[in-house]
Coordinates of C-alpha atoms in Angstrom, one line a residue:
Chain A
M1 CA 3.4 16.5 19.4
A2 CA 0.8 18.8 19.9
A3 CA 0.9 20.0 16.3
Q4 CA -2.3 20.0 14.1
A5 CA -2.6 16.7 12.4
A6 CA -2.4 16.9 8.6
I7 CA -5.3 14.5 8.2
T8 CA -7.7 13.9 10.5
L9 CA -10.5 11.0 9.8
S10 CA -13.4 10.6 12.5
H11 CA -16.2 8.0 12.3
V12 CA -15.9 7.5 8.4
T13 CA -18.4 5.5 6.6
K14 CA -19.4 4.5 3.2
E15 CA -21.9 2.7 2.1
F16 CA -22.8 1.8 -1.6
T17 CA -26.3 1.9 -2.7
G18 CA -27.6 -1.5 -1.8
G19 CA -26.0 -1.4 1.8
V20 CA -22.7 -2.8 1.0
R21 CA -20.4 -1.2 3.8
V22 CA -17.2 -0.8 2.4
L23 CA -15.8 1.4 5.3
D24 CA -17.1 1.1 8.9
D25 CA -16.2 3.8 11.4
I26 CA -12.9 4.5 10.4
N27 CA -10.8 7.0 12.5
F28 CA -7.2 7.9 12.3
T29 CA -4.9 10.9 12.1
V30 CA -1.9 11.6 10.2
S31 CA 0.9 14.1 11.3
P32 CA 2.5 16.5 8.8
G33 CA 5.0 15.1 7.1
E34 CA 4.2 11.3 7.8
F35 CA 4.6 8.6 5.4
I36 CA 1.6 6.4 5.6
C37 CA 0.9 3.1 3.5
I38 CA -2.5 1.6 3.7
V39 CA -2.5 -2.2 2.7
G40 CA -5.3 -4.4 2.0
V41 CA -6.7 -7.1 -0.5
S42 CA -8.4 -6.0 -3.5
G43 CA -11.9 -4.8 -2.9
C44 CA -11.1 -3.9 1.0
G45 CA -11.9 -0.3 0.7
K46 CA -8.3 1.3 0.7
S47 CA -8.8 3.1 -2.5
T48 CA -12.3 4.3 -1.4
L49 CA -10.7 5.6 1.5
L50 CA -8.2 7.6 -0.5
N51 CA -10.8 9.1 -2.9
I52 CA -13.0 10.3 0.0
I53 CA -9.6 12.1 1.5
A54 CA -9.1 13.5 -2.0
G55 CA -12.9 14.8 -2.3
L56 CA -13.4 12.6 -5.3
E57 CA -16.0 10.4 -3.3
S58 CA -18.1 11.6 -0.4
A59 CA -18.3 9.6 2.7
S60 CA -22.0 8.4 3.9
S61 CA -21.0 9.5 7.2
G62 CA -18.1 11.1 9.6
S63 CA -15.7 13.8 8.8
V64 CA -12.6 14.2 6.8
E65 CA -10.5 17.3 7.7
V66 CA -7.5 18.1 5.5
P67 CA -6.5 21.3 7.2
S68 CA -4.3 22.5 4.2
G69 CA -6.8 22.3 1.9
R70 CA -7.3 19.8 -0.9
A71 CA -4.9 17.1 -1.4
S72 CA -2.9 16.3 -4.8
V73 CA -3.4 12.5 -6.1
M74 CA -1.6 10.2 -8.0
F75 CA -3.0 7.2 -9.6
Q76 CA -1.7 3.9 -11.0
D77 CA -2.2 5.1 -14.4
P78 CA 0.0 8.2 -14.6
S79 CA -2.8 9.7 -17.0
L80 CA -0.4 12.2 -18.5
M81 CA -1.8 14.3 -21.4
P82 CA -0.7 12.5 -24.6
W83 CA -0.6 15.8 -26.9
L84 CA 1.7 17.8 -24.0
T85 CA 5.3 17.2 -23.7
A86 CA 6.6 16.2 -20.0
R87 CA 7.4 19.7 -19.2
Q88 CA 3.9 21.1 -20.7
N89 CA 2.1 18.1 -18.5
V90 CA 3.9 19.9 -15.5
E91 CA 3.1 23.4 -16.7
L92 CA -0.4 22.7 -17.1
A93 CA -1.0 22.0 -13.1
L94 CA 0.8 25.5 -12.7
R95 CA -1.4 27.0 -15.1
L96 CA -4.5 25.7 -13.6
R97 CA -3.0 27.1 -10.3
G98 CA -3.1 30.7 -12.1
I99 CA 0.9 31.2 -12.3
G100 CA 2.4 33.3 -15.0
R101 CA 4.1 31.9 -18.1
E102 CA 7.6 32.6 -17.3
E103 CA 7.4 31.1 -13.8
R104 CA 5.8 28.4 -15.3
K105 CA 8.6 27.1 -17.1
A106 CA 11.1 27.6 -14.5
E107 CA 9.3 25.8 -12.3
A108 CA 8.4 22.8 -14.2
L109 CA 11.8 22.4 -15.4
R110 CA 12.9 22.5 -11.6
L111 CA 10.2 19.7 -10.4
L112 CA 11.3 17.6 -13.6
D113 CA 15.0 18.0 -12.2
L114 CA 13.6 16.8 -9.1
V115 CA 12.2 13.5 -10.1
N116 CA 15.4 13.1 -12.4
L117 CA 14.0 13.8 -15.9
R118 CA 16.2 16.7 -16.9
D119 CA 16.9 15.5 -20.2
A120 CA 13.3 14.2 -20.9
T121 CA 11.6 17.3 -20.4
E122 CA 10.7 17.8 -24.2
K123 CA 9.7 14.4 -24.8
L124 CA 6.2 13.6 -25.5
P125 CA 4.4 10.8 -23.2
H126 CA 4.4 7.9 -26.0
Q127 CA 8.1 8.6 -25.8
L128 CA 8.7 7.8 -22.2
S129 CA 8.7 4.5 -20.2
G130 CA 6.2 3.7 -17.7
G131 CA 8.7 4.5 -15.1
M132 CA 9.5 8.0 -16.6
K133 CA 5.7 8.8 -17.0
Q134 CA 5.0 7.9 -13.5
R135 CA 7.8 10.4 -12.3
V136 CA 6.3 13.1 -14.7
A137 CA 3.2 12.4 -13.0
L138 CA 4.8 12.9 -9.5
A139 CA 6.0 16.1 -10.9
R140 CA 2.5 17.2 -11.8
A141 CA 1.4 16.1 -8.6
L142 CA 4.4 18.1 -6.7
A143 CA 3.4 21.2 -8.9
Q144 CA 0.0 21.6 -7.4
D145 CA 2.1 22.8 -4.3
R146 CA -0.6 20.8 -1.8
A147 CA 0.9 19.7 1.6
V148 CA -1.0 16.5 1.2
L149 CA 0.0 13.9 -1.6
L150 CA -2.2 11.0 -2.0
M151 CA -0.9 8.0 -3.9
D152 CA -3.2 5.1 -5.3
E153 CA -1.0 1.9 -6.3
P154 CA 1.3 4.3 -8.3
F155 CA 3.9 1.6 -9.2
A156 CA 1.7 -1.4 -9.4
A157 CA 1.9 -1.6 -13.2
L158 CA 6.1 -1.4 -13.1
D159 CA 8.7 -3.9 -13.2
A160 CA 10.5 -4.6 -10.4
V161 CA 13.7 -2.7 -11.3
T162 CA 11.9 0.3 -12.2
R163 CA 9.9 0.1 -9.1
D164 CA 12.8 -0.4 -6.8
L165 CA 14.3 2.6 -8.2
L166 CA 11.2 4.8 -7.8
H167 CA 11.2 3.8 -4.2
D168 CA 14.4 5.5 -3.7
E169 CA 13.2 8.4 -5.9
L170 CA 9.9 8.7 -3.8
E171 CA 11.6 8.4 -0.3
R172 CA 14.2 11.2 -1.5
V173 CA 11.4 13.7 -3.0
W174 CA 9.6 13.0 0.0
R175 CA 12.2 14.1 2.3
E176 CA 13.3 17.0 0.4
T177 CA 9.4 18.5 -0.1
G178 CA 8.6 17.7 3.4
R179 CA 5.1 16.2 1.8
T180 CA 2.5 13.9 3.9
I181 CA 2.1 11.0 1.9
I182 CA -0.9 8.6 2.0
F183 CA 0.2 5.8 -0.1
V184 CA -2.1 2.7 -0.8
T185 CA -0.7 -0.5 -2.2
H186 CA -1.5 -4.0 -2.2
N187 CA 2.4 -4.9 -2.0
V188 CA 3.5 -5.6 1.5
R189 CA 7.1 -5.4 1.0
E190 CA 6.5 -1.8 -0.8
A191 CA 4.4 -0.8 2.4
A192 CA 7.2 -1.8 4.8
R193 CA 10.1 -0.2 2.6
L194 CA 8.2 3.2 2.4
G195 CA 5.9 4.1 5.1
D196 CA 6.6 5.5 8.6
R197 CA 3.4 3.7 9.7
V198 CA 1.6 1.0 7.8
V199 CA -2.4 0.4 8.3
L200 CA -4.0 -2.8 7.2
M201 CA -7.4 -2.9 6.4
T202 CA -9.9 -5.9 6.8
A203 CA -10.6 -8.0 3.9
R204 CA -14.2 -7.4 4.6
G205 CA -16.2 -5.1 6.7
G206 CA -14.2 -1.7 6.1
H207 CA -12.4 -1.7 9.6
I208 CA -8.6 -1.0 10.1
A209 CA -7.1 -4.6 11.3
H210 CA -3.7 -3.5 12.5
E211 CA -1.1 -0.8 12.5
W212 CA 2.5 -1.2 12.3
S213 CA 5.4 1.8 13.0
V214 CA 8.5 1.2 11.0
T215 CA 11.2 2.8 12.6
V216 CA 13.9 1.3 10.4
E217 CA 16.3 4.2 9.6
R218 CA 16.1 5.8 6.3
P219 CA 17.5 5.6 3.1
R220 CA 16.0 2.0 3.3
Q221 CA 16.4 -1.0 0.9
I222 CA 13.7 -3.4 0.3
E223 CA 15.8 -6.2 1.1
E224 CA 16.9 -5.1 4.2
P225 CA 16.5 -7.9 7.1
S226 CA 14.5 -5.2 9.3
V227 CA 12.3 -4.4 6.5
S228 CA 11.8 -7.8 5.8
T229 CA 10.9 -8.7 9.4
I230 CA 7.9 -6.1 9.2
A231 CA 6.9 -7.2 5.9
G232 CA 6.8 -10.8 7.3
S233 CA 4.5 -9.7 10.2
I234 CA 2.1 -7.6 7.8
S235 CA 2.1 -10.4 5.2
G236 CA 1.1 -12.9 8.1
A237 CA -1.8 -10.6 9.2
L238 CA -3.2 -10.1 5.8
R239 CA -3.2 -13.9 5.5
A240 CA -5.2 -14.1 8.6
E241 CA -7.5 -11.5 7.1
L242 CA -8.1 -13.5 3.9
A243 CA -8.4 -16.7 6.1
K244 CA -11.6 -14.9 7.8
V245 CA -13.1 -14.5 4.4
H246 CA -12.7 -18.1 3.4
N247 CA -14.3 -19.4 6.7
V248 CA -17.6 -17.0 6.2
Chain B
M1 CA 20.5 10.4 7.7
S2 CA 20.9 10.9 3.9
N3 CA 23.5 9.2 1.9
P4 CA 25.0 11.4 -1.0
A5 CA 26.7 8.7 -2.4
A6 CA 23.8 6.2 -2.5
E7 CA 21.6 8.9 -3.9
S8 CA 23.8 9.9 -6.5
D9 CA 24.1 6.3 -7.6
T10 CA 20.3 6.0 -7.5
R11 CA 20.1 8.9 -10.1
S12 CA 22.6 7.6 -12.4
L13 CA 21.2 4.2 -12.3
E14 CA 17.7 5.6 -13.1
H15 CA 19.2 7.8 -16.2
R16 CA 20.7 4.3 -17.4
L17 CA 17.2 2.7 -17.0
D18 CA 15.3 5.5 -18.8
A19 CA 17.9 5.2 -21.6
L20 CA 17.3 1.7 -22.0
Q21 CA 13.7 1.4 -21.8
A22 CA 12.6 5.1 -23.7
G23 CA 15.2 4.0 -26.5
P24 CA 16.5 6.8 -28.7
A25 CA 14.1 9.0 -30.7
A26 CA 13.9 7.5 -34.0
A27 CA 15.0 10.0 -36.8
K28 CA 12.6 9.7 -39.7
P29 CA 13.6 10.2 -43.0
R30 CA 10.4 12.5 -43.5
R31 CA 11.3 13.5 -47.3
L32 CA 11.5 9.8 -48.2
N33 CA 8.1 9.0 -46.4
W34 CA 6.5 11.5 -48.4
L35 CA 8.0 10.4 -51.6
S36 CA 6.9 7.1 -51.0
S37 CA 3.3 8.0 -50.4
V38 CA 3.5 10.1 -53.4
W39 CA 4.6 7.8 -56.1
P40 CA 1.8 4.9 -56.1
P41 CA -1.0 7.0 -56.7
V42 CA 0.8 9.1 -59.3
V43 CA 1.8 5.9 -61.3
A44 CA -1.8 4.3 -61.0
I45 CA -3.4 7.4 -62.6
A46 CA -0.6 7.4 -65.3
V47 CA -1.5 3.9 -66.0
L48 CA -5.2 4.5 -66.1
L49 CA -4.8 7.5 -68.5
L50 CA -2.4 5.5 -70.7
I51 CA -5.1 2.7 -70.9
W52 CA -8.0 5.3 -71.8
Q53 CA -5.6 6.9 -74.4
S54 CA -4.8 3.6 -75.8
Y55 CA -8.4 2.5 -76.0
C56 CA -9.0 5.2 -78.0
W57 CA -6.1 5.1 -80.6
I58 CA -6.9 1.3 -80.9
A59 CA -10.6 1.3 -81.1
Q60 CA -11.4 4.7 -82.7
P61 CA -14.6 5.3 -80.8
R62 CA -17.0 8.2 -81.8
P63 CA -15.1 11.0 -80.2
D64 CA -18.1 13.0 -79.3
L65 CA -19.2 10.3 -77.1
Y66 CA -15.8 9.0 -76.2
P67 CA -13.2 11.6 -76.1
S68 CA -9.7 10.6 -75.9
V69 CA -7.3 11.8 -72.8
I70 CA -5.9 14.3 -75.3
D71 CA -9.3 15.8 -76.5
V72 CA -10.2 16.1 -72.6
W73 CA -6.8 18.0 -72.1
S74 CA -7.4 20.4 -74.9
A75 CA -10.9 20.9 -73.2
I76 CA -9.2 21.8 -69.9
V77 CA -6.9 24.3 -71.7
A78 CA -9.9 25.7 -74.0
N79 CA -12.1 26.3 -70.8
W80 CA -9.1 27.9 -69.0
Q81 CA -8.2 30.1 -71.8
S82 CA -12.0 30.9 -72.5
G83 CA -11.9 32.1 -68.4
R84 CA -14.9 30.0 -67.8
L85 CA -12.8 27.5 -66.0
P86 CA -10.8 30.1 -63.5
M87 CA -13.9 31.9 -63.0
A88 CA -15.8 28.6 -61.9
L89 CA -12.9 27.3 -59.8
G90 CA -12.7 30.7 -57.9
T91 CA -16.7 31.0 -57.4
S92 CA -16.9 27.3 -56.2
L93 CA -13.7 27.3 -53.8
S94 CA -14.4 30.7 -52.4
R95 CA -18.0 29.6 -51.8
G96 CA -16.9 26.1 -50.3
A97 CA -14.4 27.8 -48.1
L98 CA -16.7 30.3 -46.8
G99 CA -19.5 27.9 -46.2
F100 CA -17.1 25.3 -44.5
V101 CA -15.9 28.2 -42.1
Y102 CA -19.6 28.8 -41.1
A103 CA -20.1 25.1 -40.9
I104 CA -17.3 24.7 -38.3
I105 CA -18.5 27.6 -36.3
L106 CA -21.9 26.1 -36.2
G107 CA -21.1 22.6 -35.9
T108 CA -18.9 23.3 -33.2
L109 CA -21.1 25.1 -31.4
V110 CA -23.9 22.5 -31.5
G111 CA -21.5 19.9 -30.9
F112 CA -20.5 21.6 -27.7
L113 CA -24.0 22.4 -26.7
L114 CA -25.2 18.5 -27.2
V115 CA -21.9 17.4 -25.0
E116 CA -22.8 19.8 -22.2
V117 CA -26.9 19.4 -21.8
P118 CA -27.4 15.6 -21.8
L119 CA -31.2 16.2 -22.3
L120 CA -30.7 17.7 -25.3
R121 CA -28.3 15.4 -26.7
R122 CA -30.8 12.8 -26.0
A123 CA -33.6 14.6 -27.6
F124 CA -31.3 15.9 -30.9
G125 CA -28.4 13.3 -30.9
P126 CA -30.5 10.9 -33.1
I127 CA -31.9 13.8 -35.7
I128 CA -28.2 14.9 -36.1
S129 CA -27.2 11.5 -36.9
G130 CA -30.2 10.9 -39.2
L131 CA -29.2 14.3 -41.0
Q132 CA -25.9 12.8 -41.7
V133 CA -27.6 10.3 -43.8
L134 CA -29.9 12.3 -45.8
P135 CA -28.2 13.7 -48.9
S136 CA -28.0 17.5 -48.4
V137 CA -29.0 17.8 -51.9
A138 CA -32.4 17.0 -51.0
W139 CA -32.7 20.3 -49.5
V140 CA -32.0 22.4 -52.8
P141 CA -35.3 22.5 -53.8
A142 CA -36.5 24.0 -50.5
A143 CA -33.7 26.3 -50.3
I144 CA -34.5 27.6 -53.7
L145 CA -38.2 28.3 -52.8
W146 CA -36.8 30.0 -49.3
F147 CA -34.0 31.9 -50.5
G148 CA -34.4 32.2 -54.2
L149 CA -31.6 31.7 -56.8
S150 CA -28.9 33.4 -54.4
D151 CA -26.0 32.3 -52.6
A152 CA -27.8 31.9 -49.4
T153 CA -29.3 28.9 -51.1
V154 CA -25.8 27.3 -51.7
Y155 CA -24.8 28.3 -48.2
F156 CA -27.6 26.6 -46.7
V157 CA -27.3 23.1 -48.5
I158 CA -23.7 23.3 -47.4
L159 CA -24.5 23.8 -43.8
M160 CA -26.9 21.2 -43.7
G161 CA -24.3 19.0 -45.3
A162 CA -21.4 19.7 -43.1
V163 CA -22.6 20.6 -39.6
P164 CA -24.2 17.3 -38.5
S165 CA -20.8 15.7 -39.5
I166 CA -18.8 18.5 -37.5
A167 CA -20.9 18.1 -34.5
N168 CA -20.9 14.5 -34.5
G169 CA -17.3 14.4 -34.6
L170 CA -17.0 16.6 -31.6
I171 CA -19.5 14.9 -29.6
D172 CA -17.9 11.3 -30.4
G173 CA -14.5 12.7 -29.6
I174 CA -15.5 14.3 -26.4
R175 CA -17.3 11.2 -25.2
Q176 CA -14.5 9.1 -26.2
V177 CA -11.9 10.9 -23.9
P178 CA -10.8 8.3 -21.2
A179 CA -12.3 8.5 -17.8
H180 CA -8.6 8.9 -16.2
I181 CA -7.7 12.0 -18.3
R182 CA -10.8 13.8 -17.4
R183 CA -10.3 12.9 -13.4
V184 CA -6.9 14.2 -13.7
G185 CA -8.3 17.5 -15.1
L186 CA -10.6 17.7 -12.0
V187 CA -8.0 16.4 -9.7
L188 CA -5.6 19.5 -10.9
G189 CA -8.4 22.0 -10.1
A190 CA -9.8 22.8 -13.4
G191 CA -13.1 24.5 -13.5
P192 CA -15.8 23.7 -16.3
V193 CA -14.1 26.2 -18.8
A194 CA -10.9 25.3 -18.2
L195 CA -11.6 21.5 -18.4
H196 CA -12.8 22.0 -21.8
R197 CA -10.3 24.5 -23.0
F198 CA -7.3 22.5 -21.7
V199 CA -8.1 19.0 -21.3
L200 CA -11.5 17.8 -23.1
F201 CA -11.1 19.7 -26.4
P202 CA -7.5 19.0 -27.2
A203 CA -8.2 15.3 -25.9
A204 CA -10.9 15.3 -28.4
L205 CA -8.9 16.5 -31.4
P206 CA -8.6 13.5 -33.3
G207 CA -12.2 12.6 -33.5
Y208 CA -12.8 16.4 -34.1
L209 CA -10.5 16.4 -37.1
A210 CA -12.1 13.4 -38.3
G211 CA -15.6 15.0 -38.2
L212 CA -14.0 18.0 -40.1
R213 CA -12.7 15.9 -42.8
Q214 CA -15.9 14.1 -43.4
G215 CA -17.7 17.3 -43.0
W216 CA -15.8 19.0 -45.9
A217 CA -16.3 16.0 -48.0
F218 CA -20.4 16.4 -47.5
A219 CA -19.8 20.2 -48.1
W220 CA -17.9 19.7 -51.3
R221 CA -20.6 17.3 -52.5
S222 CA -23.5 19.4 -51.6
L223 CA -22.0 22.4 -53.3
M224 CA -21.4 20.6 -56.3
A225 CA -24.9 19.4 -56.4
A226 CA -26.7 22.6 -55.7
E227 CA -24.6 24.6 -58.4
I228 CA -25.7 21.9 -60.8
I229 CA -29.4 21.9 -60.0
A230 CA -29.6 26.0 -59.2
T231 CA -28.2 27.8 -61.7
G232 CA -29.1 31.5 -63.1
G233 CA -30.6 34.3 -60.9
K234 CA -27.9 36.0 -58.7
L235 CA -26.0 32.9 -58.6
G236 CA -22.5 33.1 -59.2
F237 CA -21.1 30.6 -61.9
G238 CA -19.4 27.7 -60.3
L239 CA -18.0 24.4 -61.4
G240 CA -21.3 22.8 -61.2
S241 CA -22.7 25.4 -63.4
L242 CA -19.7 24.9 -65.6
L243 CA -20.7 21.4 -66.0
Q244 CA -24.2 21.8 -66.3
Q245 CA -23.5 24.4 -69.3
N246 CA -21.0 22.0 -71.1
R247 CA -23.9 19.5 -70.9
E248 CA -26.2 21.8 -72.5
L249 CA -23.6 22.2 -75.5
A250 CA -23.3 18.5 -75.8
D251 CA -19.6 19.1 -75.1
L252 CA -18.5 15.8 -73.6
P253 CA -14.7 16.7 -73.4
G254 CA -16.0 19.8 -71.7
V255 CA -17.9 17.8 -69.2
L256 CA -14.9 15.3 -68.5
A257 CA -12.5 18.1 -67.9
T258 CA -14.8 19.7 -65.2
V259 CA -15.4 16.6 -63.6
L260 CA -11.4 16.1 -63.6
T261 CA -11.2 19.4 -62.1
I262 CA -13.7 18.6 -59.2
L263 CA -11.8 15.4 -58.6
L264 CA -8.4 16.7 -58.8
L265 CA -9.6 19.5 -56.4
G266 CA -11.1 17.1 -53.8
I267 CA -7.8 15.1 -53.8
L268 CA -5.5 18.3 -53.6
I269 CA -7.6 19.4 -50.5
E270 CA -7.5 15.9 -49.0
V271 CA -3.9 15.3 -49.3
G272 CA -2.7 18.8 -48.9
V273 CA -4.5 20.0 -46.0
F274 CA -6.3 17.0 -44.2
T275 CA -4.2 14.3 -44.2
P276 CA -0.9 16.3 -42.9
I277 CA -3.0 17.9 -40.1
Q278 CA -4.4 14.7 -38.9
R279 CA -1.0 12.9 -39.3
R280 CA 0.5 15.3 -37.3
V281 CA -1.8 15.4 -34.5
L282 CA -1.8 11.4 -34.4
Q283 CA 2.0 11.3 -34.4
R284 CA 2.3 13.6 -31.6
R285 CA 0.2 11.4 -29.8
G286 CA 1.8 8.4 -30.7
L287 CA -1.2 7.0 -32.3
T288 CA 0.0 6.4 -36.1
E289 CA 0.2 3.0 -37.2
A290 CA 3.4 1.5 -38.5
R291 CA 3.7 1.5 -41.9

């Protein structure tokens, strides 16, 4: 329990020019190998928080510690390089890490197999479905070999069937690779399905409103009663947050 | 904790879904495609030539002012056999190619410089766009005064014609790279050089190629104009010079023969070089419009 935290946020505050405070004194720690979901309505600052942990934006004050170094990031848009095949896209991440040609190819094929894309390694992005593209993006993020993986609504644009299968896929990959994952979503059921811990952000003001520990045994199913119960309680808190906004 | 049976089930379900959603890679009958894009212009040209020849047969106009297709063809053969046409062709093509290579190097360097230094771009961007509108033939008199009747004059005019297009193509191409592609490059840890080499330049390739294509068109036009205006001295004998010489000889079939040669060469390079490269690049990115 005393092991070093994978991510430590202390007093993180973010103000945009004009004095709009999107994050206000955020404190939390993430243990190595933990799967955290951050939930909140649009504009609550959850993506800003992720970008700050990723180092893409800087906090106005407070500190972010990621002892393992920089994190890898996945976005809602798979953002594959359209001129590279699935394998070459993964290899690009390896190449930017300075890995040699031979090793690069073997490693890319291994990672694509990990995300169940063994048959699509030589396909170009425009020949892949949305779910397949997002899995290539996952393989590319894993290729960076960083202990922390940040995901910003990665499955928001996918259909329900694909998303369901990707939840299983991500859970398995997470277990096999031992990554620490912070997963931002506005989908409450998705958060309850995936997270060890779910963090709800307030709708305005940039605080953490509530936290849930999800102890349901894995692998989980999204329609499991125990998952639904937690989703229901998160959903209730989310609505309460929204109600506060309307009362203002 | 893990359940191997359920897991393999997920994997096979995912495979099936992939197969449904991605669909089979459509095998394209490439040869047929190629043929179907070649025959319409060929037939169009044949019809135009037939109309022209029929007019000459029926109306019997003065052959020195309105030569028939057959007269022009004979002029091509005669110019070829006299050695003037092959020489002019060789001179113009090698000048055009070499000048274009210089223009690619210079235009690419200028493009990258203006992309990288925003102040330079704001300062020189409008000037470069303006130069694109200025017909580069306008530089011929100045170039003759600076460089005399030498090849330097011709290359200078080619550069003034092609460099702005190439630089602008690269600048536009890089500026149109979607922000998320650039962001992924940064997230993957690319430094400034790697970001340009592996992300920005390849992403800008379609725009850059469009710039090259336009640059070549301008280079070729500039070259022809320069050769018509500037002849003699140390200048070699190009297609423009041949055109001018045939005019001085009042040899209209020879003039038309040269015009047709220049046109044909332009079409050949367009269809034989730029179109296939551009098509391949766009196809790879899934950007080709449905036929």
